[in-house]
Amino acid sequence: MARIPPPVAAVRMAVRRGLADLPGDALILVACSGGADSLALASAARFAGRRVGLVTVDHRLQEGSDRRARSVAAWARDSGFDPVRIETVSVAGLPGGPEAAARTARYTALSDAAAELGAAAMLLGHTRDDQAETVLLAMARGAGPRGLSGMPGRRGIFRRPLLEVTRADTRKACAALGLAPWEDPHNTDPAYARSRVRASALPSLVDALGPAVPANLARTASLIAADNAALDELSAEALDAARSERGLSVPVLAGLRPAIRGRVLHRWAGELGAPGGALAYGHVVALDALVTGWHGQGPVFLPAGICVERHSGDLVRVVPANIN
């Protein structure tokens, strides 16, 4: 029997682990762009003997993107994937820069496809190198623990089974399996922050500090994610304890440790309707000042037109038009 090349074995083992808790007859979908990571992922998912379908997203951001999507779909059908879907999206009018807009459109399309097809999971091909880049970008933005925890292995319908697999191994796996990956020009375009991190920042760190840097950054993300999960659980309990008839009790909030209080205020702001992507560190600091630095200051304005004031020992939401 021919020996399985180690990179192929590594990808297959990671996928098997990532699907181990799902019923054997569950439909699994793979999000595949045609790049090395998602091709290796798709091949491994098919090898696992599951019901596996494939979804490829055409963002219409490059000339010939429709042809590439059809090519990926044709490969998938020939390889036994069923169902196979092409999702065509538009990024026009979506918030954020081109990267953020494309990501929003892509995840919406993938979520909708999974729901329509009744899939148990949608697999994404992010690798350990992607995780390391994500952590560096979060550090550059001054992100807190939630940002530094990187991409979760699971969130909702989405799963990332390759977060412990290197990008080099997915490329080697494709070569061993005779797969021809597509090289996305956006991945080397210096107009994109992630491309600059990939081409320059991370390699410079590796040169200066050694080859273990990407693995160490990814491990750091995993450790911080575990801490975040514990703190989030504590903050959920603290939020319930701080609730009052009108909002949140200031004395109860003041008695919390800062790390918990910040999470409580962030979670509460989300309950009020503040979008997570727009809720910034400064908003939470301003809410915290109503608790710990009170000197009669005015209201705090949160995204989505939400306004919070301190009244008689409580933080309460008020209607901005009624503020004198």
Coordinates of C-alpha atoms in Angstrom, one line a residue:
M1 CA 0.0 0.0 0.0
A2 CA 1.4 3.4 -1.0
R3 CA 2.4 5.6 1.9
I4 CA 0.2 8.7 2.4
P5 CA 2.3 11.9 2.2
P6 CA 2.5 13.5 5.7
P7 CA 0.9 16.8 4.5
V8 CA -2.1 14.9 3.1
A9 CA -2.4 12.9 6.3
A10 CA -2.2 16.1 8.4
V11 CA -5.1 17.7 6.5
R12 CA -7.2 14.6 6.6
M13 CA -6.7 14.0 10.3
A14 CA -7.6 17.7 11.1
V15 CA -10.8 17.4 9.1
R16 CA -11.7 14.1 10.7
R17 CA -11.3 15.6 14.1
G18 CA -13.3 18.7 13.1
L19 CA -16.3 16.5 12.0
A20 CA -16.1 13.8 14.7
D21 CA -19.1 15.1 16.7
L22 CA -21.5 15.3 13.7
P23 CA -23.9 12.4 12.7
G24 CA -22.6 10.3 9.9
D25 CA -25.5 11.2 7.6
A26 CA -25.2 15.0 8.2
L27 CA -24.6 17.2 5.1
I28 CA -21.3 19.0 5.3
L29 CA -20.5 21.9 3.0
V30 CA -17.1 23.2 2.1
A31 CA -16.5 26.8 1.1
C32 CA -14.0 26.6 -1.7
S33 CA -12.4 29.4 -3.6
G34 CA -10.1 27.1 -5.6
G35 CA -7.0 28.2 -3.6
A36 CA -4.7 25.6 -2.0
D37 CA -6.2 25.8 1.5
S38 CA -9.8 25.3 0.5
L39 CA -8.9 22.7 -2.2
A40 CA -7.0 20.6 0.3
L41 CA -9.8 21.0 2.8
A42 CA -12.4 19.9 0.2
S43 CA -10.4 16.9 -0.8
A44 CA -10.0 15.8 2.8
A45 CA -13.7 16.2 3.5
R46 CA -14.6 14.0 0.6
F47 CA -12.0 11.4 1.7
A48 CA -13.7 11.3 5.2
G49 CA -16.6 9.4 3.6
R50 CA -19.2 12.0 4.5
R51 CA -22.1 13.6 2.6
V52 CA -20.1 16.6 1.3
G53 CA -21.2 19.5 -0.9
L54 CA -19.3 22.5 -2.0
V55 CA -20.1 26.2 -2.3
T56 CA -17.9 28.7 -4.2
V57 CA -18.6 32.4 -4.0
D58 CA -18.1 34.8 -6.9
H59 CA -17.5 38.3 -5.5
R60 CA -17.3 39.8 -9.0
L61 CA -14.3 41.8 -7.9
Q62 CA -11.9 40.5 -10.6
E63 CA -12.2 40.0 -14.3
G64 CA -13.1 36.4 -15.1
S65 CA -14.3 35.6 -11.6
D66 CA -17.4 34.0 -13.0
R67 CA -15.3 31.6 -15.1
R68 CA -13.2 30.7 -12.1
A69 CA -16.3 30.0 -10.1
R70 CA -17.7 27.7 -12.8
S71 CA -14.3 26.0 -13.0
V72 CA -14.3 25.3 -9.3
A73 CA -17.9 24.0 -9.5
A74 CA -17.1 21.8 -12.4
W75 CA -14.1 20.2 -10.5
A76 CA -16.4 19.7 -7.5
R77 CA -19.1 17.9 -9.6
D78 CA -16.5 15.7 -11.3
S79 CA -15.0 14.8 -7.9
G80 CA -18.4 13.7 -6.4
F81 CA -19.5 16.7 -4.4
D82 CA -23.2 17.0 -4.1
P83 CA -24.8 19.5 -4.0
V84 CA -22.5 22.1 -5.7
R85 CA -23.5 25.8 -5.6
I86 CA -22.1 29.0 -7.0
E87 CA -23.1 32.0 -5.0
T88 CA -22.8 35.3 -6.8
V89 CA -22.6 38.3 -4.4
S90 CA -22.3 42.1 -4.6
V91 CA -20.2 44.1 -2.3
A92 CA -21.6 47.5 -3.4
G93 CA -22.9 49.6 -0.5
L94 CA -21.6 47.3 2.2
P95 CA -19.8 48.9 5.1
G96 CA -16.0 48.9 5.6
G97 CA -13.2 48.7 3.0
P98 CA -13.1 46.2 0.2
E99 CA -11.9 43.4 2.4
A100 CA -14.6 43.9 5.0
A101 CA -17.3 44.3 2.4
A102 CA -16.3 41.1 0.6
R103 CA -16.1 39.2 3.9
T104 CA -19.6 40.4 4.9
A105 CA -21.1 39.4 1.5
R106 CA -19.3 36.0 1.5
Y107 CA -20.4 35.0 5.0
T108 CA -23.9 36.0 4.3
A109 CA -24.0 34.0 1.1
L110 CA -22.5 30.9 2.8
S111 CA -24.9 31.2 5.8
D112 CA -27.9 31.4 3.4
A113 CA -26.7 28.4 1.4
A114 CA -26.1 26.3 4.5
A115 CA -29.6 27.1 5.8
E116 CA -31.3 26.5 2.4
L117 CA -29.5 23.1 2.0
G118 CA -30.0 22.0 5.6
A119 CA -26.2 21.6 6.2
A120 CA -24.9 20.7 9.6
A121 CA -21.6 22.5 9.1
M122 CA -19.8 24.9 6.6
L123 CA -16.1 24.2 6.5
L124 CA -13.7 27.1 6.0
G125 CA -10.0 26.7 4.9
H126 CA -8.3 29.1 7.3
T127 CA -4.9 27.7 8.4
R128 CA -2.5 28.4 11.2
D129 CA -0.7 31.0 9.1
D130 CA -4.1 32.8 8.6
Q131 CA -4.5 32.8 12.4
A132 CA -1.1 34.2 13.0
E133 CA -1.8 37.0 10.5
T134 CA -5.1 37.7 12.1
V135 CA -3.5 38.1 15.5
L136 CA -0.9 40.5 14.1
L137 CA -3.6 42.6 12.5
A138 CA -5.5 42.7 15.7
M139 CA -2.4 43.8 17.6
A140 CA -1.8 46.6 15.1
R141 CA -5.4 47.8 15.6
G142 CA -5.0 47.8 19.4
A143 CA -7.6 45.2 19.7
G144 CA -8.5 43.8 23.1
P145 CA -8.6 40.1 24.1
R146 CA -11.5 39.3 21.9
G147 CA -9.5 40.5 18.8
L148 CA -6.3 38.8 19.9
S149 CA -8.2 35.5 20.3
G150 CA -8.2 35.3 16.5
M151 CA -10.6 33.3 14.5
P152 CA -12.7 30.7 16.4
G153 CA -12.4 27.1 15.5
R154 CA -16.2 27.0 15.5
R155 CA -18.9 29.7 15.4
G156 CA -22.5 28.8 14.5
I157 CA -22.6 26.8 11.3
F158 CA -18.9 27.6 10.5
R159 CA -16.0 25.4 11.3
R160 CA -12.3 25.9 10.7
P161 CA -10.6 22.5 11.0
L162 CA -7.3 23.5 9.6
L163 CA -6.2 26.1 12.2
E164 CA -3.4 23.8 13.4
V165 CA -2.3 23.0 9.8
T166 CA 0.2 25.2 8.0
R167 CA -0.3 26.9 4.7
A168 CA 2.8 25.1 3.4
D169 CA 1.2 21.7 4.2
T170 CA -2.0 22.6 2.3
R171 CA 0.1 23.4 -0.7
K172 CA 2.1 20.2 -0.4
A173 CA -1.1 18.3 0.0
C174 CA -2.5 19.7 -3.2
A175 CA 0.8 18.9 -5.0
A176 CA 0.7 15.3 -3.7
L177 CA -2.9 14.9 -4.8
G178 CA -2.4 16.4 -8.2
L179 CA -4.6 19.4 -7.5
A180 CA -3.9 22.7 -9.2
P181 CA -4.7 25.6 -6.9
W182 CA -5.7 29.1 -8.0
E183 CA -3.4 31.9 -6.8
D184 CA -5.7 34.8 -5.9
P185 CA -3.9 38.1 -6.9
H186 CA -5.5 39.8 -3.9
N187 CA -3.3 37.7 -1.7
T188 CA -0.2 39.6 -3.0
D189 CA -1.8 43.0 -3.6
P190 CA -0.1 45.5 -1.2
A191 CA -3.3 47.5 -1.2
Y192 CA -4.6 45.1 1.4
A193 CA -3.4 45.0 5.0
R194 CA -3.4 41.3 5.2
S195 CA -1.4 40.9 2.1
R196 CA 1.3 43.3 3.5
V197 CA 1.4 41.2 6.7
R198 CA 1.7 38.0 4.7
A199 CA 4.4 39.3 2.4
S200 CA 6.4 41.4 4.8
A201 CA 5.5 41.8 8.4
L202 CA 5.2 38.1 9.4
P203 CA 8.3 37.0 7.4
S204 CA 10.3 39.8 9.0
L205 CA 9.3 38.5 12.5
V206 CA 10.2 35.0 11.5
D207 CA 13.6 36.3 10.3
A208 CA 14.2 38.2 13.5
L209 CA 12.7 35.8 16.1
G210 CA 12.7 32.4 14.5
P211 CA 10.4 30.0 12.6
A212 CA 8.2 29.3 15.6
V213 CA 6.6 32.7 15.4
P214 CA 3.5 31.8 13.4
A215 CA 2.8 28.8 15.6
N216 CA 3.3 30.8 18.8
L217 CA 1.0 33.5 17.6
A218 CA -1.7 30.9 16.8
R219 CA -1.2 29.3 20.2
T220 CA -1.5 32.6 21.9
A221 CA -4.8 33.2 20.1
S222 CA -6.0 29.8 21.4
L223 CA -5.0 30.5 25.0
I224 CA -6.7 34.0 24.9
A225 CA -9.8 32.4 23.4
A226 CA -10.0 30.0 26.4
D227 CA -9.6 32.9 28.8
N228 CA -12.3 34.9 27.0
A229 CA -14.7 32.0 27.2
A230 CA -14.3 31.9 31.0
L231 CA -14.6 35.7 31.4
D232 CA -17.6 35.8 29.1
E233 CA -19.4 33.3 31.3
L234 CA -18.6 35.3 34.4
S235 CA -19.7 38.5 32.8
A236 CA -23.0 37.0 31.7
E237 CA -23.7 36.1 35.4
A238 CA -22.6 39.5 36.5
L239 CA -24.9 41.2 34.0
D240 CA -27.9 39.3 35.3
A241 CA -26.9 40.3 38.9
A242 CA -26.6 44.0 37.9
R243 CA -30.0 44.3 36.2
S244 CA -32.4 46.8 37.8
E245 CA -35.9 47.8 36.9
R246 CA -34.7 50.6 34.8
G247 CA -31.3 49.4 33.5
L248 CA -28.2 48.4 35.4
S249 CA -27.3 49.1 39.0
V250 CA -24.3 51.4 39.4
P251 CA -23.4 50.1 42.9
V252 CA -23.4 46.5 41.6
L253 CA -21.3 47.5 38.6
A254 CA -18.9 49.5 40.7
G255 CA -18.2 46.4 42.8
L256 CA -17.1 44.3 39.8
R257 CA -13.5 43.8 38.7
P258 CA -12.7 46.1 35.7
A259 CA -12.2 43.2 33.3
I260 CA -15.7 41.8 34.1
R261 CA -17.4 45.3 34.3
G262 CA -16.1 46.1 30.8
R263 CA -17.6 42.9 29.4
V264 CA -20.8 43.5 31.2
L265 CA -21.1 47.0 29.7
H266 CA -20.2 45.8 26.2
R267 CA -22.8 43.0 26.4
W268 CA -25.5 45.3 27.7
A269 CA -24.8 47.8 24.9
G270 CA -25.3 44.9 22.5
E271 CA -28.6 44.1 24.1
L272 CA -29.6 47.7 23.7
G273 CA -29.0 47.3 19.9
A274 CA -25.5 48.7 19.4
P275 CA -23.9 46.8 16.5
G276 CA -20.9 44.8 17.6
G277 CA -18.8 46.0 14.6
A278 CA -19.4 49.6 15.4
L279 CA -19.2 49.4 19.2
A280 CA -15.6 50.6 20.0
Y281 CA -13.4 50.6 23.0
G282 CA -14.1 54.3 23.6
H283 CA -17.8 53.6 23.9
V284 CA -17.2 51.1 26.7
V285 CA -14.8 53.5 28.4
A286 CA -17.4 56.2 28.3
L287 CA -20.0 53.9 29.9
D288 CA -17.5 52.8 32.5
A289 CA -16.9 56.5 33.4
L290 CA -20.6 56.8 34.3
V291 CA -19.9 54.2 36.9
T292 CA -16.4 54.8 38.2
G293 CA -15.7 58.5 37.2
W294 CA -19.1 60.1 37.8
H295 CA -19.0 63.9 38.2
G296 CA -22.4 64.7 36.7
Q297 CA -21.4 64.3 33.1
G298 CA -23.9 64.1 30.3
P299 CA -25.1 61.1 28.3
V300 CA -23.0 58.6 26.4
F301 CA -24.0 58.1 22.8
L302 CA -23.6 54.6 21.4
P303 CA -23.8 53.4 17.8
A304 CA -27.3 53.1 16.2
G305 CA -28.5 56.3 18.0
I306 CA -28.5 54.7 21.5
C307 CA -28.1 57.0 24.4
V308 CA -27.3 56.1 28.0
E309 CA -27.4 58.2 31.2
R310 CA -26.9 57.7 34.9
H311 CA -30.0 58.4 36.9
S312 CA -30.5 57.8 40.6
G313 CA -28.0 55.0 40.9
D314 CA -28.8 53.3 37.6
L315 CA -27.5 53.3 34.1
V316 CA -30.5 53.8 31.9
R317 CA -31.3 54.1 28.2
V318 CA -32.9 57.4 27.4
V319 CA -34.4 58.9 24.2
P320 CA -32.0 61.5 22.9
A321 CA -34.8 63.9 22.0
N322 CA -35.7 64.1 25.7
I323 CA -32.3 65.2 26.8
N324 CA -32.2 68.7 28.0

